[in-house]
mmCIF file of C-alpha atoms in Angstrom:
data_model
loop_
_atom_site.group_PDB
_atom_site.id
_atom_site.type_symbol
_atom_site.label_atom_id
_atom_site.label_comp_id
_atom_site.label_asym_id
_atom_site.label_seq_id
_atom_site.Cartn_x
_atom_site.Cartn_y
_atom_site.Cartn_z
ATOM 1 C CA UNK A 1 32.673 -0.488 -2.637
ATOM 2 C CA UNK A 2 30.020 -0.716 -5.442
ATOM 3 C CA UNK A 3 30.903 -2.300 -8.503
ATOM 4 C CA UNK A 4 28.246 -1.124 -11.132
ATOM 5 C CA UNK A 5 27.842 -0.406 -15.238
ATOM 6 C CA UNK A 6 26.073 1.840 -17.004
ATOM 7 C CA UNK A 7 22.558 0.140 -18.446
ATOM 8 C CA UNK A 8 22.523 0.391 -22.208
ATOM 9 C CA UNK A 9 19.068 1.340 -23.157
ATOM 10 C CA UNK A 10 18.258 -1.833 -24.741
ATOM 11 C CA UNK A 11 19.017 -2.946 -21.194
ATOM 12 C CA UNK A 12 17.383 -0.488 -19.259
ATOM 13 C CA UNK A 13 14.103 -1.420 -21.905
ATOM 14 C CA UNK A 14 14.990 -4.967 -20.520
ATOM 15 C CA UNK A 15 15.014 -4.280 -16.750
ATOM 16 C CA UNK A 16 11.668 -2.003 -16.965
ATOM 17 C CA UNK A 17 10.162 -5.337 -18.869
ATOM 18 C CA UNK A 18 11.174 -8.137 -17.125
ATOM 19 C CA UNK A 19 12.044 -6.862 -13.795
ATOM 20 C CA UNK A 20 10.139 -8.583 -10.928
ATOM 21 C CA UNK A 21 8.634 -6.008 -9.095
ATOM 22 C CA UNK A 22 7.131 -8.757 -6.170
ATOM 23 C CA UNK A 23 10.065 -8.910 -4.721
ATOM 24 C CA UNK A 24 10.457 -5.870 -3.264
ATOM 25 C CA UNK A 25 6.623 -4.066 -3.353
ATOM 26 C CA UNK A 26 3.601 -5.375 -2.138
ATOM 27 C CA UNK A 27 1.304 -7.455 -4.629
ATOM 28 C CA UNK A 28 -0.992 -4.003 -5.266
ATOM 29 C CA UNK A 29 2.235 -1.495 -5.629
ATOM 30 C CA UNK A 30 3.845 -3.709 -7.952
ATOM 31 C CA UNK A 31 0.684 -4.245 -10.042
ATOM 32 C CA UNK A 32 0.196 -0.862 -10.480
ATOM 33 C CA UNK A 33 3.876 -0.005 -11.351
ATOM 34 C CA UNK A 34 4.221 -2.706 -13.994
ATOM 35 C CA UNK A 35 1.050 -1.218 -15.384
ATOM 36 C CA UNK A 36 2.152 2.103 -15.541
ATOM 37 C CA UNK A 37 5.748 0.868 -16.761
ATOM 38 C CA UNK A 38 4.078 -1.214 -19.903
ATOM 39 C CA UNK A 39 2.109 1.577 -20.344
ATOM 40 C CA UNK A 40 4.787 3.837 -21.231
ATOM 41 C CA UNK A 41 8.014 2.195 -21.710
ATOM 42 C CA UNK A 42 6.649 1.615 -25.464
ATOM 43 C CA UNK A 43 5.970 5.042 -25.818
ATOM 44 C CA UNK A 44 7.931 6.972 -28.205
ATOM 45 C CA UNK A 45 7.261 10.067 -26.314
ATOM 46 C CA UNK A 46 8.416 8.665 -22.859
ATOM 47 C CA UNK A 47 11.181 10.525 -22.050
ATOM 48 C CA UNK A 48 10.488 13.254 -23.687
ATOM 49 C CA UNK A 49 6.927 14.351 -21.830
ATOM 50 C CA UNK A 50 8.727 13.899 -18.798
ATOM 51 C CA UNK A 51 9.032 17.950 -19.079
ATOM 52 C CA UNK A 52 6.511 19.495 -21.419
ATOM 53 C CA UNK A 53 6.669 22.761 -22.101
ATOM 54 C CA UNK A 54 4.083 24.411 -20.032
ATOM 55 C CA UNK A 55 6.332 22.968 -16.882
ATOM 56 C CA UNK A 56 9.409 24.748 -17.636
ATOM 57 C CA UNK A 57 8.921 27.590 -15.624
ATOM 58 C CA UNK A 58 11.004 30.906 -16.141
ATOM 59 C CA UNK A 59 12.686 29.916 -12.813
ATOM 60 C CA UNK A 60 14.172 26.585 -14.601
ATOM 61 C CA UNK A 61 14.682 28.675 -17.998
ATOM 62 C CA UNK A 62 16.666 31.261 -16.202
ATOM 63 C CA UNK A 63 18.888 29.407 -14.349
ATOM 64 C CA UNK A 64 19.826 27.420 -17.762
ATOM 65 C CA UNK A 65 20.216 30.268 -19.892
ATOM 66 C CA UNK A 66 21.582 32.968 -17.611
ATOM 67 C CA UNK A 67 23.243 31.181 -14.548
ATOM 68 C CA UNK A 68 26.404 32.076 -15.902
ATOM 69 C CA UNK A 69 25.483 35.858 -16.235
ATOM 70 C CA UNK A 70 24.144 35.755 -12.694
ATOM 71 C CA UNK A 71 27.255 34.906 -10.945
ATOM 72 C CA UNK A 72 28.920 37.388 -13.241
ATOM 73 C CA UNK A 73 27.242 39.840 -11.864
ATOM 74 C CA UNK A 74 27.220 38.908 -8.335
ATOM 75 C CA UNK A 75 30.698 37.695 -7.834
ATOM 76 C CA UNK A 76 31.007 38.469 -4.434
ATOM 77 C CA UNK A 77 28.643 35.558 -3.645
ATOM 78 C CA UNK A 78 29.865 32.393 -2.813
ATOM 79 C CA UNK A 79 28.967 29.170 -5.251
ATOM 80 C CA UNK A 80 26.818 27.281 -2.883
ATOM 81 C CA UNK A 81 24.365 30.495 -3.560
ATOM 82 C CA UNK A 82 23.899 28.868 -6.707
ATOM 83 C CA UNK A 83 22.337 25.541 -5.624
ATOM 84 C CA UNK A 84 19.813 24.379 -7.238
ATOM 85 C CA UNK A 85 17.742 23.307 -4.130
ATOM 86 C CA UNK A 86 14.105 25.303 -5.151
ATOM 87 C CA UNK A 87 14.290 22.584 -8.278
ATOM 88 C CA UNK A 88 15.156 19.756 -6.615
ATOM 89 C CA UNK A 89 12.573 20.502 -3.967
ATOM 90 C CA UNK A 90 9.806 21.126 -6.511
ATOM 91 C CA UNK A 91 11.030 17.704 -8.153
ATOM 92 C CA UNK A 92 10.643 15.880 -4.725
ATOM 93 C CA UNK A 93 7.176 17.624 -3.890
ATOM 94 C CA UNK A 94 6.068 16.228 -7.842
ATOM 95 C CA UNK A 95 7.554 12.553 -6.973
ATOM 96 C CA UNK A 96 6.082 12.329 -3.544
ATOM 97 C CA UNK A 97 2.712 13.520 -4.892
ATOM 98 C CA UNK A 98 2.585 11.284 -7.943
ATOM 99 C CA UNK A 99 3.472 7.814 -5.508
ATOM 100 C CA UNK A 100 0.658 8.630 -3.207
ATOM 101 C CA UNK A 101 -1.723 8.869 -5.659
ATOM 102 C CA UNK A 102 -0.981 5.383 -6.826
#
């Protein structure tokens, strides 16, 4: 069993800054992420560019605003219908591209 807490964000400021990235990436990887880390960790707008606006496609504002509706409508379709594999697909295809071009 795992025995974790939830990172304060003072700590998770603390872990991005001081972490020692050597240990588990190569000399080049970890160079690079500590430079992109201290590059952005300061940032006020860190988080919050994660998603700008021209990303949010009608695909991701439908299925906030009318998911609901939909399965209204459709009731005689079961849950799993629902998933939400297309985003988490496009989010893996955006993280997989961003790491190889590091």
């Amino acid at each position: 069993m795992w025995l974790f807490t939830i990172l304060s964000e003072n700590d998770r400021l603390k872990v991005l800054r001081d972490f020692d990235l050597n240990v588990i990436f190569t000399p080049e990887r970890a160079a690079k992420i500590r430079e992109l880390w201290n590059g952005n960790v300061n940032s006020p707008g860190f988080v919050y560019e994660l998603y700008r606006p021209t990303n949010i496609t009608p695909y991701i504002y439908a299925l906030v605003y009318h998911v609901l509706e939909f399965i209204d409508i459709y009731k005689n379709i079961e849950l799993p219908a629902f998933s939400c594999y297309g985003v988490e697909k496009k989010n893996y295809d955006h993280v997989l591209h961003f790491f190889k071009n590091l």
